Tab-separated table of C-alpha atoms in Angstrom:
chain	number	residue	atom	x	y	z
A	1	MET	CA	0.000	0.000	0.000
A	2	ARG	CA	1.312	3.455	-0.801
A	3	GLN	CA	1.843	5.996	1.930
A	4	ASN	CA	-0.732	8.789	1.713
A	5	VAL	CA	-1.988	11.628	3.888
A	6	SER	CA	-4.071	9.263	6.042
A	7	THR	CA	-1.292	6.749	6.682
A	8	ARG	CA	1.132	9.568	7.515
A	9	VAL	CA	-1.255	11.364	9.884
A	10	PHE	CA	-2.306	8.185	11.676
A	11	GLY	CA	1.305	7.017	11.775
A	12	TRP	CA	2.350	10.276	13.434
A	13	LEU	CA	-0.548	10.099	15.900
A	14	TYR	CA	0.238	6.539	16.998
A	15	ARG	CA	4.003	7.127	17.145
A	16	ASP	CA	3.280	10.122	19.357
A	17	ALA	CA	1.126	7.903	21.583
A	18	PHE	CA	3.979	5.393	21.877
A	19	ALA	CA	6.371	8.214	22.809
A	20	ARG	CA	3.938	9.487	25.459
A	21	GLY	CA	3.456	5.997	26.840
A	22	MET	CA	7.194	5.459	27.088
A	23	ARG	CA	7.713	8.828	28.793
A	24	SER	CA	5.082	7.961	31.388
A	25	ARG	CA	7.034	4.764	32.139
A	26	GLY	CA	10.288	6.695	32.387
A	27	ARG	CA	12.143	4.750	29.707
A	28	ASN	CA	12.516	4.451	25.950
A	29	VAL	CA	11.695	0.925	24.887
A	30	ILE	CA	11.542	1.830	21.183
A	31	ALA	CA	13.295	4.700	19.384
A	32	LYS	CA	10.777	6.984	17.651
A	33	LYS	CA	12.810	7.145	14.422
A	34	GLN	CA	13.102	3.366	14.274
A	35	LEU	CA	9.360	3.051	14.831
A	36	LYS	CA	8.657	5.495	11.983
A	37	LYS	CA	10.926	3.554	9.634
A	38	GLU	CA	9.478	0.171	10.584
A	39	TYR	CA	5.921	1.504	10.301
A	40	GLY	CA	6.749	2.659	6.764
A	41	ARG	CA	7.922	-0.856	5.921
A	42	VAL	CA	4.728	-2.437	7.267
A	43	VAL	CA	2.514	0.032	5.377
A	44	ALA	CA	4.498	-0.525	2.158
A	45	GLY	CA	3.939	-4.283	2.453
A	46	ALA	CA	0.276	-4.051	3.440
A	47	LYS	CA	-2.531	-4.728	0.988
A	48	ASP	CA	-4.523	-1.653	-0.008
A	49	ILE	CA	-7.940	-1.117	1.608
A	50	GLY	CA	-8.938	1.899	-0.480
A	51	LYS	CA	-10.578	4.882	1.232
A	52	SER	CA	-11.814	2.725	4.069
A	53	ARG	CA	-13.499	4.190	7.125
A	54	MET	CA	-11.299	1.721	9.034
A	55	MET	CA	-8.007	3.279	7.872
A	56	SER	CA	-7.212	4.494	11.394
A	57	ALA	CA	-7.570	0.942	12.751
A	58	TYR	CA	-5.485	-0.467	9.882
A	59	CYS	CA	-2.713	2.025	10.642
A	60	LEU	CA	-2.990	1.164	14.335
A	61	GLY	CA	-2.391	-2.461	13.366
A	62	ALA	CA	0.616	-1.426	11.267
A	63	ILE	CA	2.181	0.604	14.099
A	64	PHE	CA	1.655	-2.247	16.542
A	65	ILE	CA	3.320	-4.713	14.174
A	66	ALA	CA	6.219	-2.272	13.738
A	67	ALA	CA	6.566	-1.921	17.517
A	68	TYR	CA	6.498	-5.698	17.906
A	69	ARG	CA	9.335	-6.082	15.417
A	70	LEU	CA	11.404	-3.677	17.527
A	71	ASN	CA	10.336	-4.887	20.977
A	72	GLN	CA	9.075	-8.467	21.010
A	73	ASN	CA	6.991	-7.906	24.149
A	74	ALA	CA	3.416	-7.490	22.868
A	75	GLU	CA	1.928	-7.022	26.359
A	76	GLU	CA	4.368	-4.214	27.148
A	77	ASN	CA	3.751	-2.599	23.760
A	78	TYR	CA	0.011	-2.729	24.413
A	79	GLU	CA	0.426	-1.053	27.812
A	80	ILE	CA	2.672	1.652	26.356
A	81	LEU	CA	0.218	2.394	23.541
A	82	ARG	CA	-2.782	2.290	25.882
A	83	ASP	CA	-1.186	4.761	28.289
A	84	GLY	CA	-0.061	7.038	25.465
A	85	LEU	CA	-3.512	7.133	23.859
A	86	LYS	CA	-5.072	8.028	27.212
A	87	GLU	CA	-2.691	10.985	27.509
A	88	SER	CA	-3.097	12.285	23.951
A	89	LEU	CA	-5.498	15.236	23.846
A	90	ILE	CA	-5.385	15.256	20.045
A	91	PHE	CA	-6.429	11.616	19.919
A	92	ARG	CA	-9.227	12.139	22.428
A	93	LYS	CA	-10.535	15.119	20.481
A	94	ALA	CA	-10.423	13.194	17.203
A	95	LEU	CA	-12.394	10.324	18.764
A	96	GLY	CA	-15.327	12.496	19.707
A	97	ASN	CA	-17.974	11.470	22.213
A	98	ALA	CA	-20.851	9.032	22.575
A	99	ASP	CA	-23.483	11.408	21.177
A	100	GLN	CA	-21.424	12.018	18.054
A	101	TYR	CA	-20.549	8.355	17.561
A	102	LEU	CA	-24.037	6.988	18.226
A	103	SER	CA	-25.915	9.658	16.261
A	104	GLU	CA	-28.811	8.302	14.210
A	105	LYS	CA	-27.738	10.670	11.429
A	106	LYS	CA	-24.789	8.345	10.784
A	107	MET	CA	-26.894	5.232	10.209
A	108	ALA	CA	-27.318	5.752	6.447
A	109	GLY	CA	-23.531	5.985	6.052
A	110	ARG	CA	-23.078	2.887	8.186
A	111	ARG	CA	-25.558	0.962	6.041
A	112	GLU	CA	-23.634	1.943	2.917
A	113	TRP	CA	-20.381	0.870	4.590
A	114	GLU	CA	-21.990	-2.486	5.464
A	115	ARG	CA	-23.140	-2.951	1.855
A	116	GLN	CA	-19.736	-2.032	0.430
A	117	SER	CA	-17.922	-4.306	2.892
A	118	HIS	CA	-19.865	-7.340	1.689
A	119	LEU	CA	-18.667	-6.692	-1.862
A	120	ARG	CA	-15.145	-7.542	-0.622
A	121	LYS	CA	-13.518	-5.161	-3.088
A	122	TYR	CA	-10.318	-5.073	-1.027
A	123	GLU	CA	-8.866	-8.291	0.364
A	124	ASN	CA	-7.810	-6.807	3.713
A	125	GLU	CA	-10.947	-4.752	4.338
A	126	TRP	CA	-13.335	-5.464	7.210
A	127	VAL	CA	-16.675	-7.184	6.516
A	128	VAL	CA	-19.398	-5.963	8.852
A	129	ASP	CA	-23.085	-6.191	9.688
A	130	VAL	CA	-24.461	-3.066	11.367
A	131	LEU	CA	-27.097	-3.632	14.058
A	132	GLU	CA	-29.534	-0.930	15.070
A	133	GLY	CA	-29.968	-0.296	18.750
A	134	ASN	CA	-32.541	-1.980	20.944
A	135	GLU	CA	-33.307	-2.218	24.682
A	136	GLU	CA	-29.910	-3.871	25.313
A	137	TYR	CA	-27.562	-1.564	23.393
A	138	ASP	CA	-27.502	1.603	21.268
A	139	LEU	CA	-25.439	0.335	18.319
A	140	GLY	CA	-23.936	-2.993	17.362
A	141	TYR	CA	-21.507	-4.400	14.841
A	142	ASP	CA	-20.780	-7.991	13.892
A	143	TYR	CA	-17.410	-8.086	12.142
A	144	HIS	CA	-17.042	-11.224	10.017
A	145	GLU	CA	-13.593	-10.291	8.705
A	146	CYS	CA	-10.994	-8.009	10.294
A	147	GLY	CA	-8.300	-6.045	8.484
A	148	ILE	CA	-6.058	-6.017	11.553
A	149	CYS	CA	-6.198	-9.817	11.861
A	150	LYS	CA	-5.420	-10.151	8.154
A	151	LEU	CA	-2.515	-7.700	8.380
A	152	CYS	CA	-1.036	-9.380	11.464
A	153	LYS	CA	-1.304	-12.790	9.796
A	154	ALA	CA	0.317	-11.533	6.586
A	155	GLU	CA	3.176	-10.081	8.649
A	156	GLY	CA	3.756	-13.414	10.416
A	157	SER	CA	2.458	-12.358	13.832
A	158	PRO	CA	-1.251	-13.309	14.081
A	159	GLU	CA	-0.891	-13.769	17.854
A	160	ILE	CA	-0.564	-10.018	18.483
A	161	ALA	CA	-3.953	-9.032	17.013
A	162	LYS	CA	-5.680	-9.842	20.320
A	163	TYR	CA	-3.770	-7.013	22.013
A	164	LEU	CA	-5.258	-4.503	19.613
A	165	CYS	CA	-8.714	-5.918	20.376
A	166	LYS	CA	-8.188	-4.875	24.008
A	167	LEU	CA	-7.821	-1.259	22.903
A	168	ASP	CA	-11.457	-1.226	21.732
A	169	PHE	CA	-12.572	-1.028	25.363
A	170	LEU	CA	-10.286	1.941	25.986
A	171	LEU	CA	-11.621	3.777	22.923
A	172	ALA	CA	-15.226	3.208	23.998
A	173	ASP	CA	-14.408	4.428	27.501
A	174	LEU	CA	-12.669	7.576	26.213
A	175	MET	CA	-15.821	8.403	24.216
A	176	GLY	CA	-18.095	7.863	27.218
A	177	MET	CA	-19.513	4.552	26.036
A	178	LYS	CA	-19.730	1.033	27.360
A	179	LEU	CA	-18.610	-1.783	25.076
A	180	VAL	CA	-19.780	-5.349	25.544
A	181	ARG	CA	-18.068	-7.979	23.417
A	182	THR	CA	-18.136	-11.717	24.004
A	183	LYS	CA	-15.894	-12.988	21.194
A	184	THR	CA	-13.307	-11.926	18.638
A	185	LEU	CA	-11.933	-13.198	15.351
A	186	ALA	CA	-8.428	-12.724	16.780
A	187	GLU	CA	-9.149	-15.446	19.329
A	188	GLY	CA	-10.707	-17.844	16.819
A	189	ALA	CA	-14.413	-16.932	17.003
A	190	ASP	CA	-16.715	-16.695	13.992
A	191	CYS	CA	-17.094	-12.928	14.422
A	192	CYS	CA	-16.444	-9.975	16.730
A	193	ASP	CA	-19.705	-8.914	18.386
A	194	PHE	CA	-19.442	-5.233	19.347
A	195	ARG	CA	-22.339	-3.785	21.372
A	196	TYR	CA	-22.090	-0.115	22.309
A	197	SER	CA	-24.248	1.818	24.725
A	198	ARG	CA	-24.036	5.161	26.471
A	199	LYS	CA	-22.667	5.108	29.999
C-alpha cells in the first residue's frame, strides 16, 4: 500500500502515543525514528484497503506490528500504547464522544459501509453487519472479517492481534460509552460482536 496523507497522519498520531506511553514509564523501549521507519515498511507491504473508514484501525495495526518487530513484548507494547492514547489530547478530540458516535444521522452511512464491505472489493478490508440499537444496546456491529487480523497474519504475527482488540474497550471508555463484546476473530471466534451503549 502506498503511503498517503491518512497513513502519515495516523502514523504520526500513533508514534506520538507510543512516545507518550514510554515517557510515562520513564524509559525508551523503542526509538521513535526506528518506529517510523518500521511503520513505513509495514505500510508498504500491506494490501490496499482503499478509502476505508477503518483506515485508522489499519494504521494502528501497522504501528503495533512495527513496535512488535522492535520490541518483542506485545503485552508491554500494548500497555505503552494504551497509556499514550489516554494521555493524547489530540487523539481524544479526534475520537469524539458518545453522542457524536451513536448519532442516528450516521446510520445511512453505516448501512452503505456495510453494503460495500460485503462486496469484498479489497482483500484486507473489514466485513461488517451493522445492528440498530434496541433495549440492550444503542449500536452494534458484527465483524465477520478483520483487516487487523489479516494484516497481522500476513506479517507473520497473528498472535498479536488480540492485544489490539483490548484497545477497543479503551476507545469506547474515552468516548463515554460502554462496550460489551463476548468474542473476537483474533481469538478464533466466527465474528467480533461489538455492542455499544451510552454510559
